PDB file of C-alpha atoms in Angstrom:
ATOM      1  CA  MET A  90      25.725  45.205  93.488  1.00 31.00           C
ATOM      2  CA  SER A  91      28.061  47.262  91.358  1.00 28.00           C
ATOM      3  CA  TRP A  92      31.772  47.190  91.865  1.00 28.00           C
ATOM      4  CA  SER A  93      34.444  49.483  90.423  1.00 26.00           C
ATOM      5  CA  SER A  94      37.558  48.053  88.791  1.00 27.00           C
ATOM      6  CA  PRO A  95      40.881  49.518  87.572  1.00 29.00           C
ATOM      7  CA  LYS A  96      40.948  50.625  83.947  1.00 32.00           C
ATOM      8  CA  SER A  97      42.904  48.437  81.560  1.00 31.00           C
ATOM      9  CA  THR A  98      46.228  49.849  80.378  1.00 32.00           C
ATOM     10  CA  ASP A  99      48.743  49.165  77.640  1.00 35.00           C
ATOM     11  CA  SER A 100      51.218  46.485  78.737  1.00 35.00           C
ATOM     12  CA  ASN A 101      54.140  48.821  77.946  1.00 39.00           C
ATOM     13  CA  GLN A 102      52.783  51.553  80.237  1.00 39.00           C
ATOM     14  CA  PRO A 103      53.260  51.602  84.004  1.00 40.00           C
ATOM     15  CA  ILE A 104      50.083  50.646  85.813  1.00 38.00           C
ATOM     16  CA  GLU A 105      48.879  53.271  88.228  1.00 45.00           C
ATOM     17  CA  LYS A 106      46.376  51.657  90.545  1.00 42.00           C
ATOM     18  CA  PRO A 107      43.808  54.036  92.012  1.00 45.00           C
ATOM     19  CA  ALA A 108      43.988  54.591  95.729  1.00 48.00           C
ATOM     20  CA  LEU A 109      41.272  52.675  97.516  1.00 58.00           C
ATOM     21  CA  LEU A 110      39.035  54.655  99.795  1.00 67.00           C
ATOM     22  CA  PRO A 111      37.780  53.119 103.032  1.00 82.00           C
ATOM     23  CA  GLN A 112      34.427  51.359 102.900  1.00 92.00           C
ATOM     24  CA  ILE A 113      31.725  53.984 103.468  1.00 95.00           C
ATOM     25  CA  VAL A 114      29.061  53.164 106.047  1.00 97.00           C
ATOM     26  CA  ILE A 115      26.070  55.380 106.847  1.00 98.00           C
ATOM     27  CA  ASN A 116      24.803  54.850 110.383  1.00 98.00           C
ATOM     28  CA  THR A 117      21.124  55.880 110.592  1.00 97.00           C
ATOM     29  CA  ARG A 118      20.735  55.074 114.285  1.00 94.00           C
ATOM     30  CA  PRO A 119      19.422  57.867 116.549  1.00 90.00           C
ATOM     31  CA  VAL A 120      22.163  60.141 117.920  1.00 88.00           C
ATOM     32  CA  GLU A 121      21.955  58.760 121.457  1.00 82.00           C
ATOM     33  CA  ARG A 122      22.424  55.173 120.215  1.00 85.00           C
ATOM     34  CA  ALA A 123      24.887  55.582 117.345  1.00 93.00           C
ATOM     35  CA  ALA A 124      28.265  56.085 119.029  1.00 94.00           C
ATOM     36  CA  PRO A 125      29.258  52.484 119.999  1.00 94.00           C
ATOM     37  CA  LEU A 126      28.559  51.185 116.482  1.00 96.00           C
ATOM     38  CA  THR A 127      30.248  54.115 114.757  1.00 97.00           C
ATOM     39  CA  GLU A 128      33.372  53.785 116.911  1.00 97.00           C
ATOM     40  CA  HIS A 129      33.574  50.024 116.364  1.00 97.00           C
ATOM     41  CA  LEU A 130      33.341  50.315 112.574  1.00 97.00           C
ATOM     42  CA  GLN A 131      35.836  53.185 112.492  1.00 97.00           C
ATOM     43  CA  ALA A 132      38.265  51.060 114.485  1.00 97.00           C
ATOM     44  CA  ALA A 133      37.866  48.416 111.765  1.00 96.00           C
ATOM     45  CA  GLY A 134      39.034  50.934 109.157  1.00 95.00           C
ATOM     46  CA  MET A 135      35.704  52.037 107.757  1.00 95.00           C
ATOM     47  CA  SER A 136      34.590  55.578 106.989  1.00 95.00           C
ATOM     48  CA  VAL A 137      31.390  56.063 109.004  1.00 97.00           C
ATOM     49  CA  ILE A 138      28.900  58.892 108.555  1.00 97.00           C
ATOM     50  CA  ASP A 139      26.372  59.424 111.334  1.00 97.00           C
ATOM     51  CA  MET A 140      23.143  60.338 109.547  1.00 98.00           C
ATOM     52  CA  PRO A 141      20.230  59.749 111.932  1.00 97.00           C
ATOM     53  CA  MET A 142      16.926  58.924 110.301  1.00 96.00           C
ATOM     54  CA  LEU A 143      15.114  59.022 113.629  1.00 93.00           C
ATOM     55  CA  THR A 144      15.012  61.425 116.524  1.00 92.00           C
ATOM     56  CA  LEU A 145      13.362  60.352 119.751  1.00 89.00           C
ATOM     57  CA  GLU A 146      11.059  62.912 121.326  1.00 91.00           C
ATOM     58  CA  ALA A 147       9.535  62.400 124.760  1.00 92.00           C
ATOM     59  CA  ARG A 148       5.747  62.286 124.929  1.00 93.00           C
ATOM     60  CA  PRO A 149       3.758  63.757 127.818  1.00 94.00           C
ATOM     61  CA  THR A 150       2.818  61.133 130.397  1.00 94.00           C
ATOM     62  CA  THR A 151      -0.974  60.943 130.413  1.00 95.00           C
ATOM     63  CA  GLU A 152      -3.394  59.955 133.140  1.00 96.00           C
ATOM     64  CA  GLN A 153      -4.046  56.771 131.162  1.00 96.00           C
ATOM     65  CA  ASP A 154      -0.325  55.988 131.216  1.00 96.00           C
ATOM     66  CA  MET A 155      -0.202  56.518 134.987  1.00 96.00           C
ATOM     67  CA  GLY A 156      -3.264  54.316 135.377  1.00 96.00           C
ATOM     68  CA  LEU A 157      -1.527  51.479 133.508  1.00 97.00           C
ATOM     69  CA  MET A 158       1.612  51.951 135.599  1.00 96.00           C
ATOM     70  CA  ARG A 159      -0.411  51.751 138.817  1.00 95.00           C
ATOM     71  CA  GLN A 160      -2.111  48.571 137.583  1.00 96.00           C
ATOM     72  CA  TRP A 161       1.283  47.039 136.819  1.00 96.00           C
ATOM     73  CA  PHE A 162       2.615  48.257 140.155  1.00 91.00           C
ATOM     74  CA  ALA A 163      -0.327  46.530 141.869  1.00 92.00           C
ATOM     75  CA  GLY A 164       0.538  43.193 140.219  1.00 94.00           C
ATOM     76  CA  ASP A 165      -2.151  43.096 137.522  1.00 96.00           C
ATOM     77  CA  TYR A 166       0.269  42.010 134.755  1.00 97.00           C
ATOM     78  CA  GLN A 167       2.153  38.743 134.327  1.00 96.00           C
ATOM     79  CA  ALA A 168       5.083  40.385 132.514  1.00 95.00           C
ATOM     80  CA  LEU A 169       6.512  43.710 131.399  1.00 96.00           C
ATOM     81  CA  VAL A 170       8.390  43.984 128.083  1.00 94.00           C
ATOM     82  CA  ILE A 171      10.751  46.941 127.621  1.00 94.00           C
ATOM     83  CA  VAL A 172      11.781  47.475 124.005  1.00 89.00           C
ATOM     84  CA  SER A 173      14.472  50.176 124.156  1.00 89.00           C
ATOM     85  CA  PRO A 174      16.873  52.026 126.473  1.00 91.00           C
ATOM     86  CA  THR A 175      14.774  55.184 126.133  1.00 92.00           C
ATOM     87  CA  ALA A 176      11.615  53.358 127.173  1.00 94.00           C
ATOM     88  CA  ALA A 177      13.494  51.764 130.068  1.00 95.00           C
ATOM     89  CA  ALA A 178      14.760  55.100 131.383  1.00 94.00           C
ATOM     90  CA  SER A 179      11.354  56.783 131.093  1.00 95.00           C
ATOM     91  CA  GLY A 180       9.442  53.916 132.684  1.00 95.00           C
ATOM     92  CA  LEU A 181      12.000  53.470 135.430  1.00 93.00           C
ATOM     93  CA  ALA A 182      11.623  57.108 136.500  1.00 92.00           C
ATOM     94  CA  VAL A 183       7.848  56.682 136.892  1.00 93.00           C
ATOM     95  CA  TRP A 184       8.315  53.342 138.677  1.00 92.00           C
ATOM     96  CA  GLN A 185      10.620  55.003 141.202  1.00 89.00           C
ATOM     97  CA  ALA A 186       8.123  57.859 141.683  1.00 89.00           C
ATOM     98  CA  LEU A 187       5.323  55.374 142.367  1.00 90.00           C
ATOM     99  CA  GLU A 188       7.494  53.558 144.897  1.00 86.00           C
ATOM    100  CA  HIS A 189       8.215  56.835 146.693  1.00 84.00           C
ATOM    101  CA  GLU A 190       4.487  57.564 146.643  1.00 85.00           C
ATOM    102  CA  ARG A 191       3.645  54.149 148.089  1.00 82.00           C
ATOM    103  CA  GLN A 192       6.210  54.387 150.859  1.00 80.00           C
ATOM    104  CA  ALA A 193       5.107  57.909 151.800  1.00 80.00           C
ATOM    105  CA  GLN A 194       1.513  56.679 152.007  1.00 78.00           C
ATOM    106  CA  LYS A 195       2.495  53.733 154.202  1.00 76.00           C
ATOM    107  CA  SER A 196       4.410  56.062 156.482  1.00 72.00           C
ATOM    108  CA  SER A 197       1.520  58.483 156.871  1.00 73.00           C
ATOM    109  CA  GLU A 198      -0.901  55.629 157.620  1.00 67.00           C
ATOM    110  CA  ASN A 199       1.317  54.245 160.368  1.00 67.00           C
ATOM    111  CA  ALA A 200       0.333  56.287 163.404  1.00 54.00           C
ATOM    112  CA  SER A 201       3.132  54.891 165.528  1.00 52.00           C
ATOM    113  CA  GLN A 202       5.816  55.934 163.076  1.00 53.00           C
ATOM    114  CA  GLN A 203       7.184  59.412 163.770  1.00 51.00           C
ATOM    115  CA  LYS A 204       8.923  60.007 160.440  1.00 51.00           C
ATOM    116  CA  GLU A 205       9.120  58.666 156.898  1.00 49.00           C
ATOM    117  CA  THR A 206      11.356  55.632 156.521  1.00 51.00           C
ATOM    118  CA  GLY A 207      12.731  56.817 153.170  1.00 52.00           C
ATOM    119  CA  PHE A 208      13.227  55.055 149.859  1.00 52.00           C
ATOM    120  CA  THR A 209      14.142  51.383 150.320  1.00 58.00           C
ATOM    121  CA  GLY A 210      14.413  50.193 146.729  1.00 70.00           C
ATOM    122  CA  LEU A 211      12.345  48.655 143.956  1.00 82.00           C
ATOM    123  CA  GLU A 212      10.609  45.294 143.830  1.00 85.00           C
ATOM    124  CA  ALA A 213       9.279  44.152 140.470  1.00 87.00           C
ATOM    125  CA  PRO A 214       5.622  43.050 140.519  1.00 91.00           C
ATOM    126  CA  SER A 215       6.084  40.922 137.375  1.00 93.00           C
ATOM    127  CA  HIS A 216       8.708  39.450 135.048  1.00 94.00           C
ATOM    128  CA  LEU A 217      10.881  42.190 133.519  1.00 94.00           C
ATOM    129  CA  ILE A 218      11.933  41.421 129.945  1.00 94.00           C
ATOM    130  CA  ALA A 219      14.403  43.737 128.205  1.00 93.00           C
ATOM    131  CA  VAL A 220      14.947  43.548 124.451  1.00 88.00           C
ATOM    132  CA  GLY A 221      18.703  43.919 124.011  1.00 84.00           C
ATOM    133  CA  GLU A 222      21.788  44.478 126.136  1.00 86.00           C
ATOM    134  CA  ALA A 223      21.520  48.275 126.155  1.00 86.00           C
ATOM    135  CA  THR A 224      17.945  48.158 127.433  1.00 90.00           C
ATOM    136  CA  ALA A 225      18.853  45.668 130.147  1.00 92.00           C
ATOM    137  CA  ALA A 226      21.812  47.817 131.161  1.00 92.00           C
ATOM    138  CA  VAL A 227      19.557  50.807 131.909  1.00 92.00           C
ATOM    139  CA  LEU A 228      17.568  48.718 134.387  1.00 91.00           C
ATOM    140  CA  ASN A 229      20.537  46.877 135.872  1.00 89.00           C
ATOM    141  CA  ASP A 230      22.702  49.973 136.274  1.00 86.00           C
ATOM    142  CA  ALA A 231      19.894  51.782 138.096  1.00 78.00           C
ATOM    143  CA  LYS A 232      19.363  49.090 140.726  1.00 69.00           C
ATOM    144  CA  LEU A 233      19.818  50.217 144.309  1.00 61.00           C
ATOM    145  CA  ALA A 234      21.317  47.951 146.946  1.00 56.00           C
ATOM    146  CA  ALA A 235      17.882  47.245 148.404  1.00 58.00           C
ATOM    147  CA  SER A 236      16.156  46.714 145.052  1.00 68.00           C
ATOM    148  CA  SER A 237      14.853  43.284 144.184  1.00 76.00           C
ATOM    149  CA  TYR A 238      14.309  42.515 140.535  1.00 85.00           C
ATOM    150  CA  GLN A 239      15.862  40.427 137.793  1.00 89.00           C
ATOM    151  CA  VAL A 240      16.034  41.597 134.197  1.00 92.00           C
ATOM    152  CA  LEU A 241      15.394  38.798 131.709  1.00 94.00           C
ATOM    153  CA  GLN A 242      16.504  38.847 128.077  1.00 94.00           C
ATOM    154  CA  PRO A 243      15.626  36.753 125.017  1.00 91.00           C
ATOM    155  CA  LEU A 244      18.426  34.766 123.412  1.00 87.00           C
ATOM    156  CA  ILE A 245      17.791  36.742 120.215  1.00 81.00           C
ATOM    157  CA  ALA A 246      16.942  40.409 120.763  1.00 76.00           C
ATOM    158  CA  ASN A 247      13.809  40.658 118.628  1.00 75.00           C
ATOM    159  CA  ASN A 248      10.112  39.758 118.681  1.00 76.00           C
ATOM    160  CA  GLU A 249      10.777  36.181 117.600  1.00 79.00           C
ATOM    161  CA  GLY A 250      13.267  35.766 120.437  1.00 85.00           C
ATOM    162  CA  MET A 251      10.774  37.098 122.970  1.00 87.00           C
ATOM    163  CA  LEU A 252       8.034  34.757 121.780  1.00 89.00           C
ATOM    164  CA  ALA A 253      10.387  31.840 122.468  1.00 92.00           C
ATOM    165  CA  MET A 254      10.949  32.873 126.105  1.00 94.00           C
ATOM    166  CA  PRO A 255       9.146  30.651 128.672  1.00 95.00           C
ATOM    167  CA  GLU A 256       7.792  33.747 130.426  1.00 95.00           C
ATOM    168  CA  ILE A 257       6.100  34.847 127.182  1.00 94.00           C
ATOM    169  CA  ASP A 258       5.363  31.435 125.684  1.00 94.00           C
ATOM    170  CA  SER A 259       3.403  30.439 128.815  1.00 94.00           C
ATOM    171  CA  LEU A 260       1.009  33.395 128.593  1.00 95.00           C
ATOM    172  CA  GLN A 261      -2.540  32.308 127.837  1.00 94.00           C
ATOM    173  CA  ALA A 262      -6.041  33.705 127.435  1.00 95.00           C
ATOM    174  CA  GLY A 263      -6.862  36.082 130.261  1.00 94.00           C
ATOM    175  CA  ASP A 264      -3.238  36.903 131.099  1.00 96.00           C
ATOM    176  CA  LYS A 265      -2.043  40.491 130.820  1.00 97.00           C
ATOM    177  CA  LEU A 266       1.177  41.930 129.390  1.00 96.00           C
ATOM    178  CA  LEU A 267       2.434  45.512 129.605  1.00 96.00           C
ATOM    179  CA  VAL A 268       4.859  46.963 127.026  1.00 94.00           C
ATOM    180  CA  TRP A 269       7.085  50.024 127.444  1.00 95.00           C
ATOM    181  CA  ARG A 270       7.935  51.293 123.980  1.00 92.00           C
ATOM    182  CA  GLY A 271       8.031  54.180 121.531  1.00 90.00           C
ATOM    183  CA  LEU A 272       5.063  55.187 119.398  1.00 87.00           C
ATOM    184  CA  GLY A 273       4.715  52.763 116.482  1.00 71.00           C
ATOM    185  CA  GLY A 274       7.150  49.903 115.967  1.00 64.00           C
ATOM    186  CA  ARG A 275       6.902  46.197 115.286  1.00 61.00           C
ATOM    187  CA  ARG A 276       3.693  44.346 116.134  1.00 68.00           C
ATOM    188  CA  LEU A 277       4.564  40.663 115.748  1.00 70.00           C
ATOM    189  CA  LEU A 278       4.669  40.124 119.510  1.00 82.00           C
ATOM    190  CA  VAL A 279       1.395  41.990 120.058  1.00 85.00           C
ATOM    191  CA  ASP A 280      -0.454  40.334 117.172  1.00 86.00           C
ATOM    192  CA  THR A 281       0.696  36.830 118.126  1.00 89.00           C
ATOM    193  CA  LEU A 282      -0.242  37.138 121.797  1.00 92.00           C
ATOM    194  CA  GLN A 283      -3.556  38.855 121.136  1.00 92.00           C
ATOM    195  CA  ALA A 284      -4.486  35.986 118.832  1.00 92.00           C
ATOM    196  CA  ARG A 285      -3.822  33.722 121.817  1.00 93.00           C
ATOM    197  CA  GLY A 286      -6.227  35.741 123.972  1.00 95.00           C
ATOM    198  CA  VAL A 287      -3.579  37.618 125.971  1.00 95.00           C
ATOM    199  CA  HIS A 288      -4.552  41.179 126.924  1.00 95.00           C
ATOM    200  CA  ILE A 289      -1.813  43.662 126.007  1.00 94.00           C
ATOM    201  CA  ASP A 290      -1.479  47.254 127.133  1.00 95.00           C
ATOM    202  CA  SER A 291       1.345  49.565 126.147  1.00 94.00           C
ATOM    203  CA  ILE A 292       2.799  52.887 127.164  1.00 95.00           C
ATOM    204  CA  ALA A 293       4.518  54.923 124.445  1.00 95.00           C
ATOM    205  CA  TRP A 294       7.045  57.031 126.341  1.00 96.00           C
ATOM    206  CA  TYR A 295       8.411  58.666 123.196  1.00 94.00           C
ATOM    207  CA  GLU A 296       7.825  58.968 119.478  1.00 92.00           C
ATOM    208  CA  ARG A 297      10.108  58.621 116.468  1.00 89.00           C
ATOM    209  CA  LYS A 298      10.351  61.545 114.082  1.00 91.00           C
ATOM    210  CA  MET A 299      12.526  62.405 111.097  1.00 94.00           C
ATOM    211  CA  PRO A 300      15.285  64.802 112.170  1.00 95.00           C
ATOM    212  CA  ALA A 301      14.700  68.305 110.809  1.00 94.00           C
ATOM    213  CA  ASP A 302      18.110  68.417 109.115  1.00 96.00           C
ATOM    214  CA  ALA A 303      18.094  64.848 107.736  1.00 97.00           C
ATOM    215  CA  MET A 304      17.476  65.798 104.105  1.00 97.00           C
ATOM    216  CA  THR A 305      20.032  68.624 104.159  1.00 96.00           C
ATOM    217  CA  GLN A 306      22.615  66.334 105.716  1.00 97.00           C
ATOM    218  CA  TYR A 307      22.011  63.681 103.051  1.00 97.00           C
ATOM    219  CA  GLU A 308      22.190  66.237 100.219  1.00 95.00           C
ATOM    220  CA  GLN A 309      25.509  67.583 101.484  1.00 95.00           C
ATOM    221  CA  TRP A 310      26.963  64.106 101.877  1.00 96.00           C
ATOM    222  CA  GLN A 311      25.803  63.039  98.402  1.00 94.00           C
ATOM    223  CA  MET A 312      27.380  66.081  96.784  1.00 91.00           C
ATOM    224  CA  GLN A 313      30.711  65.338  98.467  1.00 91.00           C
ATOM    225  CA  PHE A 314      30.487  61.629  97.681  1.00 91.00           C
ATOM    226  CA  LEU A 315      29.745  62.099  93.974  1.00 88.00           C
ATOM    227  CA  ALA A 316      32.457  64.744  93.647  1.00 86.00           C
ATOM    228  CA  GLN A 317      34.943  62.349  95.205  1.00 84.00           C
ATOM    229  CA  GLN A 318      33.802  59.475  93.009  1.00 81.00           C
ATOM    230  CA  SER A 319      34.336  61.591  89.899  1.00 78.00           C
ATOM    231  CA  LYS A 320      38.046  61.948  90.649  1.00 74.00           C
ATOM    232  CA  GLN A 321      40.269  59.471  88.854  1.00 56.00           C
ATOM    233  CA  GLN A 322      42.836  59.363  91.637  1.00 54.00           C
ATOM    234  CA  ALA A 323      40.591  57.560  94.099  1.00 52.00           C
ATOM    235  CA  THR A 324      37.852  54.976  93.919  1.00 54.00           C
ATOM    236  CA  SER A 325      35.736  53.023  96.374  1.00 52.00           C
ATOM    237  CA  THR A 326      35.642  49.237  96.157  1.00 55.00           C
ATOM    238  CA  ALA A 327      31.944  48.880  96.901  1.00 73.00           C
ATOM    239  CA  GLN A 328      28.612  50.559  97.344  1.00 88.00           C
ATOM    240  CA  PRO A 329      28.083  52.656 100.435  1.00 95.00           C
ATOM    241  CA  ILE A 330      26.473  50.614 103.192  1.00 97.00           C
ATOM    242  CA  VAL A 331      23.442  51.880 105.097  1.00 98.00           C
ATOM    243  CA  ILE A 332      22.646  50.478 108.551  1.00 98.00           C
ATOM    244  CA  VAL A 333      18.914  50.515 109.285  1.00 97.00           C
ATOM    245  CA  SER A 334      17.366  49.252 112.502  1.00 91.00           C
ATOM    246  CA  SER A 335      13.649  50.020 112.114  1.00 88.00           C
ATOM    247  CA  GLY A 336      10.934  50.199 109.491  1.00 89.00           C
ATOM    248  CA  THR A 337      10.304  53.851 110.313  1.00 90.00           C
ATOM    249  CA  ALA A 338      13.973  54.716 109.764  1.00 94.00           C
ATOM    250  CA  PHE A 339      13.951  52.941 106.397  1.00 96.00           C
ATOM    251  CA  GLU A 340      10.785  54.790 105.349  1.00 95.00           C
ATOM    252  CA  HIS A 341      12.469  58.090 106.215  1.00 96.00           C
ATOM    253  CA  TRP A 342      15.630  57.069 104.320  1.00 98.00           C
ATOM    254  CA  GLU A 343      13.610  56.001 101.279  1.00 97.00           C
ATOM    255  CA  ALA A 344      11.658  59.269 101.248  1.00 97.00           C
ATOM    256  CA  ILE A 345      14.826  61.376 101.469  1.00 97.00           C
ATOM    257  CA  VAL A 346      16.776  59.484  98.790  1.00 97.00           C
ATOM    258  CA  LYS A 347      13.848  59.677  96.368  1.00 96.00           C
ATOM    259  CA  ALA A 348      13.113  63.333  97.100  1.00 95.00           C
ATOM    260  CA  VAL A 349      16.737  64.404  96.687  1.00 94.00           C
ATOM    261  CA  ALA A 350      17.077  62.390  93.464  1.00 93.00           C
ATOM    262  CA  ALA A 351      13.909  63.982  92.045  1.00 91.00           C
ATOM    263  CA  LYS A 352      15.032  67.449  93.072  1.00 88.00           C
ATOM    264  CA  ALA A 353      18.463  66.997  91.503  1.00 82.00           C
ATOM    265  CA  SER A 354      17.008  65.616  88.269  1.00 77.00           C
ATOM    266  CA  GLU A 355      14.490  68.431  87.865  1.00 74.00           C
ATOM    267  CA  SER A 356      16.671  71.360  88.853  1.00 69.00           C
ATOM    268  CA  ASN A 357      18.829  73.024  86.214  1.00 52.00           C
ATOM    269  CA  LYS A 358      20.783  74.633  89.018  1.00 54.00           C
ATOM    270  CA  ASP A 359      22.003  71.364  90.414  1.00 50.00           C
ATOM    271  CA  LYS A 360      25.793  71.281  90.527  1.00 54.00           C
ATOM    272  CA  ILE A 361      26.254  67.525  90.796  1.00 50.00           C
ATOM    273  CA  ALA A 362      27.862  66.303  87.597  1.00 55.00           C
ATOM    274  CA  SER A 363      26.949  62.657  88.197  1.00 67.00           C
ATOM    275  CA  SER A 364      23.441  61.249  88.351  1.00 84.00           C
ATOM    276  CA  PRO A 365      21.860  61.443  91.814  1.00 91.00           C
ATOM    277  CA  LEU A 366      22.021  58.282  93.892  1.00 93.00           C
ATOM    278  CA  GLN A 367      19.061  55.899  93.986  1.00 95.00           C
ATOM    279  CA  LEU A 368      18.063  53.372  96.642  1.00 96.00           C
ATOM    280  CA  ASN A 369      19.796  50.550  94.769  1.00 95.00           C
ATOM    281  CA  ASP A 370      23.116  52.415  94.776  1.00 95.00           C
ATOM    282  CA  PHE A 371      23.453  51.363  98.415  1.00 96.00           C
ATOM    283  CA  ALA A 372      23.751  48.053 100.237  1.00 96.00           C
ATOM    284  CA  TYR A 373      21.863  47.658 103.506  1.00 97.00           C
ATOM    285  CA  VAL A 374      22.373  46.093 106.910  1.00 97.00           C
ATOM    286  CA  VAL A 375      18.876  45.501 108.293  1.00 96.00           C
ATOM    287  CA  LEU A 376      17.536  44.210 111.587  1.00 90.00           C
ATOM    288  CA  GLY A 377      15.184  41.242 111.533  1.00 85.00           C
ATOM    289  CA  GLU A 378      12.758  39.614 109.138  1.00 85.00           C
ATOM    290  CA  ARG A 379      10.372  42.533 108.668  1.00 85.00           C
ATOM    291  CA  LEU A 380      13.077  44.925 107.488  1.00 91.00           C
ATOM    292  CA  ALA A 381      14.670  42.245 105.327  1.00 93.00           C
ATOM    293  CA  ASN A 382      11.331  41.765 103.589  1.00 92.00           C
ATOM    294  CA  MET A 383      10.961  45.523 103.085  1.00 93.00           C
ATOM    295  CA  VAL A 384      14.292  45.868 101.275  1.00 96.00           C
ATOM    296  CA  ALA A 385      13.874  42.572  99.402  1.00 95.00           C
ATOM    297  CA  ARG A 386      10.564  43.761  97.947  1.00 95.00           C
ATOM    298  CA  GLN A 387      12.452  46.683  96.419  1.00 95.00           C
ATOM    299  CA  GLN A 388      15.145  44.339  95.079  1.00 95.00           C
ATOM    300  CA  LEU A 389      17.875  45.893  97.200  1.00 96.00           C
ATOM    301  CA  SER A 390      21.030  44.112  98.329  1.00 95.00           C
ATOM    302  CA  TYR A 391      21.269  43.526 102.058  1.00 96.00           C
ATOM    303  CA  TRP A 392      22.651  41.690 105.054  1.00 97.00           C
ATOM    304  CA  ARG A 393      20.154  40.656 107.720  1.00 95.00           C
ATOM    305  CA  VAL A 394      21.200  40.723 111.374  1.00 93.00           C
ATOM    306  CA  GLU A 395      19.289  39.598 114.456  1.00 85.00           C
ATOM    307  CA  ASP A 396      20.804  42.092 116.880  1.00 84.00           C
ATOM    308  CA  LEU A 397      22.540  45.463 116.713  1.00 87.00           C
ATOM    309  CA  ALA A 398      25.740  44.583 118.541  1.00 89.00           C
ATOM    310  CA  PRO A 399      28.661  46.264 116.725  1.00 95.00           C
ATOM    311  CA  VAL A 400      30.497  42.927 116.399  1.00 95.00           C
ATOM    312  CA  THR A 401      27.408  41.379 114.765  1.00 94.00           C
ATOM    313  CA  ILE A 402      27.113  44.171 112.215  1.00 96.00           C
ATOM    314  CA  LEU A 403      30.813  44.117 111.355  1.00 96.00           C
ATOM    315  CA  ALA A 404      30.713  40.336 110.895  1.00 96.00           C
ATOM    316  CA  ALA A 405      27.696  40.696 108.597  1.00 96.00           C
ATOM    317  CA  ILE A 406      29.451  43.268 106.415  1.00 95.00           C
ATOM    318  CA  HIS A 407      32.340  40.830 105.995  1.00 94.00           C
ATOM    319  CA  SER A 408      29.995  37.994 104.945  1.00 93.00           C
ATOM    320  CA  PRO A 409      28.290  37.292 101.585  1.00 90.00           C
ATOM    321  CA  ILE A 410      25.471  39.709 100.799  1.00 89.00           C
ATOM    322  CA  VAL A 411      21.921  38.826  99.787  1.00 85.00           C
ATOM    323  CA  ASP A 412      21.345  40.176  96.292  1.00 81.00           C
ATOM    324  CA  SER A 413      17.597  40.617  95.735  1.00 67.00           C
ATOM    325  CA  MET A 414      17.949  41.536  92.058  1.00 63.00           C
TER     326      MET A 414
END
């Protein structure tokens, strides 16, 4: 990690210390998930730039998806794992639709009943396991008075934490697990349970894509940052910090930083006086072991966190950093 320091001066001259700029933090979380973290870090005196490296786009619900939902609804699975608030909201909507469908069918089959009884709530056919507070909140906040389900959470909001849960640890050969998720993502849970003989199905309610304006946004920020750094009146005390919560987001970030650096180096029209930033000009806050390994392999400095709570990330930034150099 590189740090800036005041220039030495003659002892007979007054020392003019440069004004310190706030610590710069780049939040790469998707737009719909970035605000709580950004606000918390800003309240702590940091300069936060929202620069999403992922956008979440809904995927069409297929007949196969509906078939899996009906199997889960019928009690064919021992547990359901929900990995994100977006997956929770999408799956919950289909769950409610299936419950309406079931109750309408019951009403029509009951010859003695003159009218439909109406929606009476949701009853979970299996364990519900939410990864993280925000995911659990989507399910808990949507509960109706008549609904009957409990949302379970791992002590640590990641794959390792889920594997330690009794409801997951007890799964054995022949058992079935359903996962609500986005397209792609971490596979430790899936790989570990499949090796144990557990059958796993998943529904990808959405997919992660690079935002169309991500590269332009980064280029504009870099130009402003380097121009500011070139001024003698102000200096930052540390590298900009980048918060990354998924491997896909880091891959997008890496591609953009390298592409912009190559473009700036090759173009004679580039107006940036300083050299373009490289991956190692930043420090990283990364979620979990897999991401930590990704940045460590590139000899980047980082803090590893096990959840994305704003207080956790702020505490990490204030702790010693792992220098992979």
